[in-house]
Amino acid sequence: MSLSPFAIIALVLVLARATAELWLSRLNQNYVRAHADEVPLAFREMVDEPTYRRSVDYTLAKGRFGEVVTVFDAALLITLLFSGVLPWAFGKFTAAFRASVWAMAGFLFVTGFALSIIGLPFAWYAQFKLEDRFGFNTTTVKTWVLDRLKGFLLAVLLGFPLLALVLKLIEWTGANWWIWAAVLVVAFQLLLMLIAPAVIMPLFNKFTPLPDGSLRERLFALAQRTDFPTRSIEVMDGSKRSRHSNAFFTGFGRFRKIVLFDTLVAQLAEPELESVLAHEIGHYKRRHVLKLLGVSILGVFIGFAAVAWLARQQWFYRAFGFEYHAGFAAANVVPAMLLFALLAGTISFWFSPLAHFWSRRFEYEADAFARATTVEAQPLIQALRKLTEKNLSNLTPHPLYSGFYYSHPTLLERENALRTGD
Ligand SMILES: [Zn+2]
């Protein structure tokens, strides 16, 4: 088969991204190996030789696994785009169920489902081989299977009707359908944010109020001192799946709650937990949550505008073997939507250094906030060091690699920023 000019551009985009990812991964692994002989000077007082070796091994193992996934994903994407399997399946679907909105939504849903099935062996390997080898995995097979089933049910109950409604909007609202669709999706996202802590998250984890005692008093005092309205501080059984640790807050306004992983509570001392919470509150106080929400809303509008535009460009889906349906907008929007979803990452990838640069600035701001509220920098530095050590984080990432992939500054960068405030 001969490729149209745009198909060739798409192929180049897919290959360029995969090549860049493989190159960055190699660069990083070589850099880590070059520092692997002894613990770098800056970390000698925080990490012992055996732990450092394990962090090097963990980084290299994840790097190699990532390369396999990158190659597989690129090969899969190229197959999907250029084998004609998507137009063929689309034809079968519309022939079997007629070109109704439900059939269209069904096509997108089944395609997404098939792709997630293809990814399952990798998810399995990551959890039960890779994470397990380094002592992080605590997920049982039962939990793993149940998680996937619950995820699937949520997609059927929430995702599928939303998708059908978006396509229905094309019929109802005409050329400006994408504005209505974006409004609908954003409203749905906000609703989900509102109800998730009460309805969805408990499906996956147990949440228990932090028991009475000095830690609870200390954290509530911090919330009060920083004027952070919260009703409850809860402990989540993160240890059900992994020994990795985390903290976050969720919900809006009065329904906001602070969630600490039980693994975090076990790993950190009280002043350290306080500093981690202060950091999280810093994200809220510096309006990072609102800004990120704003960007995500903007992203939804841009995404739908792009799909609506692409759906009118015959060359776009003809390049991938789809036919143009005159007078039936939804039948053009669906392939455009699918192709957009498949190809968007090949372009957005190149913007990730920019997005991460922005995200790292937020982290510095939250650190500075934590430092100001807990008076001294030491508890947060101590907490960051412990978390780095317990999570076997890479202590010596290549600067270009961390620039591309890290949403957080490296430990040294954060320590230096916290210390210059002293
Ligand atoms: Zn943060």
Short mmCIF file of C-alpha atoms and ligand atoms in Angstrom, two decimals:
data_model
loop_
_atom_site.label_atom_id
_atom_site.label_comp_id
_atom_site.label_asym_id
_atom_site.label_seq_id
_atom_site.Cartn_x
_atom_site.Cartn_y
_atom_site.Cartn_z
CA MET A 1 0.00 0.00 0.00
CA SER A 2 1.20 3.53 -0.66
CA LEU A 3 1.21 6.09 2.14
CA SER A 4 -0.24 9.55 1.75
CA PRO A 5 1.98 12.49 2.79
CA PHE A 6 0.16 12.85 6.08
CA ALA A 7 0.48 9.13 6.83
CA ILE A 8 4.22 9.50 6.35
CA ILE A 9 4.26 12.47 8.74
CA ALA A 10 2.36 10.37 11.31
CA LEU A 11 4.82 7.51 10.88
CA VAL A 12 7.75 9.87 11.39
CA LEU A 13 6.08 11.29 14.52
CA VAL A 14 5.62 7.81 16.01
CA LEU A 15 9.18 6.75 15.20
CA ALA A 16 10.67 10.06 16.38
CA ARG A 17 9.02 9.76 19.75
CA ALA A 18 10.05 6.12 20.23
CA THR A 19 13.63 6.89 19.17
CA ALA A 20 13.84 9.85 21.54
CA GLU A 21 12.50 7.76 24.42
CA LEU A 22 14.95 4.94 23.78
CA TRP A 23 17.83 7.39 23.47
CA LEU A 24 16.90 9.18 26.70
CA SER A 25 16.56 5.86 28.49
CA ARG A 26 20.01 4.73 27.32
CA LEU A 27 21.52 8.09 28.22
CA ASN A 28 20.09 7.82 31.72
CA GLN A 29 21.15 4.21 32.25
CA ASN A 30 24.71 4.95 31.15
CA TYR A 31 24.81 7.94 33.47
CA VAL A 32 23.55 5.85 36.39
CA ARG A 33 26.10 3.11 35.63
CA ALA A 34 28.90 5.65 35.49
CA HIS A 35 28.06 6.68 39.07
CA ALA A 36 27.33 3.17 40.32
CA ASP A 37 30.75 2.23 41.73
CA GLU A 38 30.41 4.14 44.97
CA VAL A 39 27.79 6.24 46.72
CA PRO A 40 28.18 9.82 45.43
CA LEU A 41 29.59 12.18 48.05
CA ALA A 42 26.38 14.17 48.47
CA PHE A 43 24.43 11.08 49.58
CA ARG A 44 26.95 9.32 51.84
CA GLU A 45 25.29 10.34 55.09
CA MET A 46 21.79 9.36 53.99
CA VAL A 47 22.14 6.06 52.15
CA ASP A 48 24.34 3.02 52.75
CA GLU A 49 26.21 1.09 50.08
CA PRO A 50 23.74 -1.87 49.74
CA THR A 51 20.70 0.44 49.47
CA TYR A 52 22.48 2.57 46.89
CA ARG A 53 23.25 -0.55 44.83
CA ARG A 54 19.63 -1.61 45.01
CA SER A 55 18.48 1.80 43.83
CA VAL A 56 20.87 1.53 40.88
CA ASP A 57 19.59 -1.96 40.03
CA TYR A 58 15.97 -0.83 40.38
CA THR A 59 16.56 2.16 38.09
CA LEU A 60 18.29 0.01 35.46
CA ALA A 61 15.60 -2.71 35.62
CA LYS A 62 12.85 -0.12 35.19
CA GLY A 63 14.81 1.46 32.34
CA ARG A 64 15.14 -1.83 30.45
CA PHE A 65 11.48 -2.69 31.00
CA GLY A 66 10.51 0.80 29.81
CA GLU A 67 12.45 0.24 26.60
CA VAL A 68 10.53 -2.97 25.89
CA VAL A 69 7.25 -1.15 26.47
CA THR A 70 8.33 1.76 24.24
CA VAL A 71 9.21 -0.55 21.34
CA PHE A 72 6.03 -2.58 21.78
CA ASP A 73 3.82 0.53 21.96
CA ALA A 74 5.37 2.01 18.84
CA ALA A 75 4.99 -1.27 16.92
CA LEU A 76 1.37 -1.58 18.08
CA LEU A 77 0.58 2.00 17.11
CA ILE A 78 2.12 1.58 13.67
CA THR A 79 0.15 -1.65 13.18
CA LEU A 80 -3.09 0.01 14.24
CA LEU A 81 -2.56 3.05 12.04
CA PHE A 82 -1.32 1.39 8.86
CA SER A 83 -2.65 -2.18 8.74
CA GLY A 84 -6.19 -1.07 8.00
CA VAL A 85 -7.53 -2.93 11.05
CA LEU A 86 -9.27 0.15 12.45
CA PRO A 87 -11.27 1.07 9.32
CA TRP A 88 -12.08 -2.63 8.90
CA ALA A 89 -13.41 -2.90 12.48
CA PHE A 90 -15.30 0.38 12.08
CA GLY A 91 -16.94 -0.97 8.91
CA LYS A 92 -17.93 -4.21 10.67
CA PHE A 93 -19.35 -2.30 13.61
CA THR A 94 -21.46 0.10 11.57
CA ALA A 95 -22.64 -2.74 9.35
CA ALA A 96 -23.70 -4.89 12.29
CA PHE A 97 -25.29 -2.21 14.49
CA ARG A 98 -26.06 0.43 11.86
CA ALA A 99 -24.41 3.80 12.23
CA SER A 100 -26.27 4.80 15.39
CA VAL A 101 -24.67 6.82 18.15
CA TRP A 102 -24.66 3.73 20.38
CA ALA A 103 -22.85 1.69 17.75
CA MET A 104 -20.28 4.48 17.32
CA ALA A 105 -19.72 4.79 21.04
CA GLY A 106 -19.54 1.00 21.17
CA PHE A 107 -16.81 0.97 18.54
CA LEU A 108 -14.67 3.47 20.46
CA PHE A 109 -15.32 1.65 23.71
CA VAL A 110 -14.46 -1.79 22.36
CA THR A 111 -11.30 -0.44 20.71
CA GLY A 112 -10.21 1.14 23.99
CA PHE A 113 -11.02 -2.06 25.83
CA ALA A 114 -9.03 -4.19 23.37
CA LEU A 115 -6.03 -1.88 23.74
CA SER A 116 -6.18 -2.12 27.53
CA ILE A 117 -6.30 -5.94 27.29
CA ILE A 118 -3.18 -5.87 25.11
CA GLY A 119 -1.45 -3.82 27.81
CA LEU A 120 -2.36 -6.21 30.63
CA PRO A 121 0.70 -8.53 30.38
CA PHE A 122 2.97 -5.50 30.81
CA ALA A 123 1.01 -4.27 33.82
CA TRP A 124 1.19 -7.79 35.23
CA TYR A 125 4.93 -8.03 34.69
CA ALA A 126 5.56 -4.59 36.22
CA GLN A 127 3.62 -5.46 39.37
CA PHE A 128 4.42 -9.12 39.98
CA LYS A 129 7.94 -9.36 38.56
CA LEU A 130 9.63 -5.96 38.59
CA GLU A 131 8.12 -4.39 41.70
CA ASP A 132 8.15 -7.75 43.44
CA ARG A 133 11.86 -8.30 42.81
CA PHE A 134 12.67 -5.10 44.71
CA GLY A 135 10.28 -5.83 47.54
CA PHE A 136 7.66 -3.21 46.70
CA ASN A 137 4.80 -5.40 45.55
CA THR A 138 2.15 -6.27 48.14
CA THR A 139 -0.71 -6.73 45.67
CA THR A 140 -2.32 -10.16 45.68
CA VAL A 141 -3.51 -11.69 42.42
CA LYS A 142 -7.06 -11.37 43.71
CA THR A 143 -6.69 -7.63 44.38
CA TRP A 144 -5.06 -7.13 40.98
CA VAL A 145 -7.85 -8.91 39.12
CA LEU A 146 -10.57 -7.17 41.15
CA ASP A 147 -8.96 -3.76 40.45
CA ARG A 148 -9.17 -4.40 36.73
CA LEU A 149 -12.78 -5.62 36.94
CA LYS A 150 -13.80 -2.59 38.97
CA GLY A 151 -12.03 -0.31 36.52
CA PHE A 152 -13.85 -1.96 33.65
CA LEU A 153 -17.24 -1.65 35.38
CA LEU A 154 -16.63 2.03 36.07
CA ALA A 155 -15.74 2.54 32.41
CA VAL A 156 -18.96 0.81 31.34
CA LEU A 157 -21.14 2.69 33.82
CA LEU A 158 -19.55 6.15 33.52
CA GLY A 159 -17.37 6.27 30.42
CA PHE A 160 -19.65 4.64 27.92
CA PRO A 161 -22.78 6.78 28.57
CA LEU A 162 -20.59 9.92 28.53
CA LEU A 163 -19.14 8.91 25.19
CA ALA A 164 -22.60 8.22 23.74
CA LEU A 165 -23.85 11.57 25.04
CA VAL A 166 -20.91 13.42 23.45
CA LEU A 167 -21.74 11.81 20.10
CA LYS A 168 -25.44 12.58 20.57
CA LEU A 169 -24.47 16.24 20.96
CA ILE A 170 -23.19 16.19 17.37
CA GLU A 171 -26.74 15.44 16.21
CA TRP A 172 -28.36 17.92 18.58
CA THR A 173 -26.08 20.94 18.29
CA GLY A 174 -24.55 20.81 14.80
CA ALA A 175 -21.29 22.50 13.84
CA ASN A 176 -20.56 23.86 17.31
CA TRP A 177 -20.98 20.44 18.90
CA TRP A 178 -17.41 20.45 20.20
CA ILE A 179 -18.06 23.40 22.53
CA TRP A 180 -21.03 21.59 24.05
CA ALA A 181 -19.08 18.36 24.25
CA ALA A 182 -16.19 20.09 26.04
CA VAL A 183 -18.62 21.74 28.48
CA LEU A 184 -20.24 18.36 29.15
CA VAL A 185 -16.92 16.59 29.71
CA VAL A 186 -15.63 19.34 32.01
CA ALA A 187 -18.87 19.25 34.02
CA PHE A 188 -18.52 15.49 34.25
CA GLN A 189 -14.92 15.81 35.43
CA LEU A 190 -15.91 18.29 38.14
CA LEU A 191 -18.74 16.04 39.29
CA LEU A 192 -16.35 13.11 39.41
CA MET A 193 -13.88 15.11 41.50
CA LEU A 194 -16.72 15.90 43.87
CA ILE A 195 -18.03 12.38 44.29
CA ALA A 196 -14.84 10.34 43.86
CA PRO A 197 -13.68 10.59 47.50
CA ALA A 198 -17.07 9.34 48.73
CA VAL A 199 -18.11 6.94 45.98
CA ILE A 200 -15.19 5.75 43.85
CA MET A 201 -12.06 5.73 45.99
CA PRO A 202 -13.64 3.53 48.71
CA LEU A 203 -14.18 0.88 46.01
CA PHE A 204 -10.43 0.44 45.84
CA ASN A 205 -9.15 1.32 49.32
CA LYS A 206 -10.11 1.51 52.96
CA PHE A 207 -10.02 4.92 54.57
CA THR A 208 -9.86 5.26 58.33
CA PRO A 209 -9.69 8.46 60.36
CA LEU A 210 -6.26 9.11 61.79
CA PRO A 211 -6.55 7.82 65.39
CA ASP A 212 -6.53 10.24 68.32
CA GLY A 213 -3.10 11.07 69.57
CA SER A 214 -0.16 13.40 69.18
CA LEU A 215 0.13 12.98 65.39
CA ARG A 216 -3.52 13.83 64.80
CA GLU A 217 -3.30 16.85 67.09
CA ARG A 218 -0.15 18.03 65.40
CA LEU A 219 -1.58 17.74 61.87
CA PHE A 220 -4.89 19.41 62.74
CA ALA A 221 -2.96 22.20 64.45
CA LEU A 222 -1.00 22.65 61.22
CA ALA A 223 -4.21 22.74 59.16
CA GLN A 224 -5.63 25.36 61.49
CA ARG A 225 -2.44 27.41 61.55
CA THR A 226 -2.33 27.51 57.76
CA ASP A 227 -6.07 28.18 57.48
CA PHE A 228 -6.64 25.03 55.48
CA PRO A 229 -10.24 23.96 55.93
CA THR A 230 -10.38 20.22 56.45
CA ARG A 231 -12.83 18.01 58.22
CA SER A 232 -10.83 14.88 58.38
CA ILE A 233 -7.39 13.42 58.05
CA GLU A 234 -7.60 9.84 56.90
CA VAL A 235 -5.20 6.97 56.54
CA MET A 236 -5.45 4.92 53.36
CA ASP A 237 -4.35 1.30 53.19
CA GLY A 238 -1.82 1.91 50.41
CA SER A 239 0.10 -1.08 51.75
CA LYS A 240 -2.62 -3.23 50.17
CA ARG A 241 -0.85 -2.78 46.83
CA SER A 242 2.64 -1.46 47.33
CA ARG A 243 5.29 -0.39 49.82
CA HIS A 244 5.67 2.91 47.97
CA SER A 245 4.31 5.83 49.98
CA ASN A 246 2.40 9.01 49.29
CA ALA A 247 0.06 11.70 50.61
CA PHE A 248 -2.60 13.80 48.92
CA PHE A 249 -5.78 15.72 49.53
CA THR A 250 -9.02 15.33 47.71
CA GLY A 251 -12.49 16.84 47.45
CA PHE A 252 -13.69 20.42 47.42
CA GLY A 253 -14.22 23.05 50.12
CA ARG A 254 -15.78 21.63 53.24
CA PHE A 255 -15.63 18.10 51.85
CA ARG A 256 -11.89 18.27 51.50
CA LYS A 257 -9.96 15.56 53.25
CA ILE A 258 -6.31 14.90 53.73
CA VAL A 259 -5.20 11.36 52.95
CA LEU A 260 -1.97 9.79 54.16
CA PHE A 261 -0.83 6.37 52.97
CA ASP A 262 -0.36 3.99 55.88
CA THR A 263 3.09 3.31 54.41
CA LEU A 264 3.96 6.99 54.79
CA VAL A 265 2.75 7.09 58.39
CA ALA A 266 4.91 4.05 59.13
CA GLN A 267 8.02 5.43 57.45
CA LEU A 268 8.14 9.00 58.75
CA ALA A 269 8.46 10.57 62.19
CA GLU A 270 5.84 13.08 63.33
CA PRO A 271 7.73 16.28 62.43
CA GLU A 272 8.48 14.79 59.00
CA LEU A 273 4.83 13.90 58.39
CA GLU A 274 3.91 17.42 59.43
CA SER A 275 6.33 18.86 56.87
CA VAL A 276 4.96 16.60 54.12
CA LEU A 277 1.45 17.73 54.93
CA ALA A 278 2.62 21.35 54.98
CA HIS A 279 4.02 20.78 51.48
CA GLU A 280 0.66 19.42 50.30
CA ILE A 281 -1.17 22.37 51.87
CA GLY A 282 1.35 24.58 50.06
CA HIS A 283 0.08 23.23 46.74
CA TYR A 284 -3.41 24.30 47.73
CA LYS A 285 -2.43 27.69 49.16
CA ARG A 286 -0.37 28.63 46.12
CA ARG A 287 -3.41 27.76 43.98
CA HIS A 288 -1.60 24.98 42.12
CA VAL A 289 -4.69 22.79 42.26
CA LEU A 290 -6.80 25.48 40.62
CA LYS A 291 -4.16 26.24 38.00
CA LEU A 292 -3.81 22.57 37.08
CA LEU A 293 -7.58 22.26 36.86
CA GLY A 294 -7.64 25.33 34.60
CA VAL A 295 -5.03 23.83 32.32
CA SER A 296 -6.89 20.52 32.17
CA ILE A 297 -10.14 22.33 31.26
CA LEU A 298 -8.30 24.27 28.56
CA GLY A 299 -6.88 20.95 27.33
CA VAL A 300 -10.38 19.47 26.97
CA PHE A 301 -11.51 22.44 24.85
CA ILE A 302 -8.41 22.37 22.66
CA GLY A 303 -8.75 18.59 22.24
CA PHE A 304 -12.38 18.78 21.12
CA ALA A 305 -11.65 21.74 18.85
CA ALA A 306 -8.88 19.71 17.22
CA VAL A 307 -11.15 16.67 16.78
CA ALA A 308 -13.93 18.82 15.28
CA TRP A 309 -11.49 20.37 12.84
CA LEU A 310 -9.88 17.04 11.92
CA ALA A 311 -13.32 15.50 11.36
CA ARG A 312 -13.81 17.98 8.49
CA GLN A 313 -10.45 17.19 6.89
CA GLN A 314 -10.94 14.31 4.48
CA TRP A 315 -7.19 13.89 3.96
CA PHE A 316 -6.79 13.18 7.66
CA TYR A 317 -8.73 9.94 7.99
CA ARG A 318 -8.32 8.94 4.37
CA ALA A 319 -4.60 8.84 5.21
CA PHE A 320 -5.44 5.96 7.56
CA GLY A 321 -7.96 4.17 5.37
CA PHE A 322 -11.22 5.59 6.76
CA GLU A 323 -13.92 6.73 4.38
CA TYR A 324 -15.57 10.13 4.43
CA HIS A 325 -19.29 10.05 5.20
CA ALA A 326 -21.03 13.02 3.63
CA GLY A 327 -24.00 14.27 5.63
CA PHE A 328 -23.36 12.11 8.66
CA ALA A 329 -21.15 14.04 11.03
CA ALA A 330 -20.82 11.46 13.82
CA ALA A 331 -19.44 8.87 11.41
CA ASN A 332 -16.59 11.28 10.64
CA VAL A 333 -16.06 12.46 14.20
CA VAL A 334 -15.57 8.94 15.58
CA PRO A 335 -12.55 8.03 13.42
CA ALA A 336 -11.14 11.54 13.97
CA MET A 337 -11.55 11.09 17.73
CA LEU A 338 -9.85 7.70 17.69
CA LEU A 339 -6.94 8.81 15.51
CA PHE A 340 -6.52 11.94 17.61
CA ALA A 341 -6.40 9.85 20.79
CA LEU A 342 -3.79 7.55 19.25
CA LEU A 343 -1.61 10.32 17.81
CA ALA A 344 -1.88 13.10 20.40
CA GLY A 345 0.91 11.60 22.53
CA THR A 346 3.42 11.72 19.67
CA ILE A 347 3.12 15.51 19.71
CA SER A 348 2.46 16.21 23.40
CA PHE A 349 5.57 14.19 24.28
CA TRP A 350 7.77 17.01 22.98
CA PHE A 351 6.06 19.46 25.31
CA SER A 352 6.58 17.37 28.42
CA PRO A 353 9.86 19.16 29.41
CA LEU A 354 7.86 22.40 29.43
CA ALA A 355 4.99 20.90 31.46
CA HIS A 356 7.44 19.35 33.90
CA PHE A 357 9.41 22.57 34.22
CA TRP A 358 6.16 24.21 35.31
CA SER A 359 5.32 21.36 37.67
CA ARG A 360 8.79 21.51 39.25
CA ARG A 361 8.28 25.21 39.94
CA PHE A 362 5.12 24.27 41.85
CA GLU A 363 7.12 21.78 43.90
CA TYR A 364 9.68 24.42 44.87
CA GLU A 365 6.86 26.76 45.87
CA ALA A 366 5.18 24.07 47.98
CA ASP A 367 8.53 23.25 49.62
CA ALA A 368 9.07 26.92 50.41
CA PHE A 369 5.60 27.13 51.90
CA ALA A 370 6.26 24.06 54.05
CA ARG A 371 9.55 25.50 55.20
CA ALA A 372 7.91 28.78 56.19
CA THR A 373 5.14 27.05 58.18
CA THR A 374 7.29 24.49 59.94
CA VAL A 375 9.94 27.17 60.65
CA GLU A 376 12.93 24.99 59.80
CA ALA A 377 13.91 23.09 56.69
CA GLN A 378 15.28 20.02 58.45
CA PRO A 379 12.09 17.95 58.88
CA LEU A 380 11.19 18.25 55.20
CA ILE A 381 14.74 17.48 54.08
CA GLN A 382 14.72 14.47 56.38
CA ALA A 383 11.35 13.34 55.01
CA LEU A 384 12.49 13.72 51.39
CA ARG A 385 15.67 11.77 52.10
CA LYS A 386 13.77 8.95 53.77
CA LEU A 387 11.21 8.76 50.96
CA THR A 388 13.96 8.77 48.34
CA GLU A 389 15.71 5.95 50.15
CA LYS A 390 12.61 3.85 50.87
CA ASN A 391 11.36 4.20 47.30
CA LEU A 392 14.83 3.41 45.88
CA SER A 393 14.57 6.56 43.75
CA ASN A 394 17.32 7.20 41.25
CA LEU A 395 19.85 9.47 42.99
CA THR A 396 21.80 10.26 39.83
CA PRO A 397 19.40 10.83 36.90
CA HIS A 398 20.86 12.33 33.73
CA PRO A 399 19.83 16.03 33.67
CA LEU A 400 18.26 15.69 30.24
CA TYR A 401 16.32 12.61 31.35
CA SER A 402 15.01 14.24 34.52
CA GLY A 403 14.22 17.36 32.48
CA PHE A 404 12.01 15.29 30.21
CA TYR A 405 10.33 12.99 32.69
CA TYR A 406 10.50 14.34 36.24
CA SER A 407 7.51 16.22 37.58
CA HIS A 408 9.49 16.81 40.79
CA PRO A 409 12.96 18.32 41.17
CA THR A 410 15.65 15.84 42.22
CA LEU A 411 16.45 15.41 45.89
CA LEU A 412 19.64 17.51 45.65
CA GLU A 413 17.85 20.34 43.86
CA ARG A 414 15.13 20.42 46.51
CA GLU A 415 17.61 20.26 49.37
CA ASN A 416 19.64 23.09 47.91
CA ALA A 417 16.55 25.24 47.45
CA LEU A 418 15.39 24.52 51.01
CA ARG A 419 18.85 25.25 52.43
CA THR A 420 19.31 28.58 50.66
CA GLY A 421 16.25 29.73 52.59
CA ASP A 422 18.11 29.11 55.88
ZN ZN B 1 4.34 18.30 45.71
#
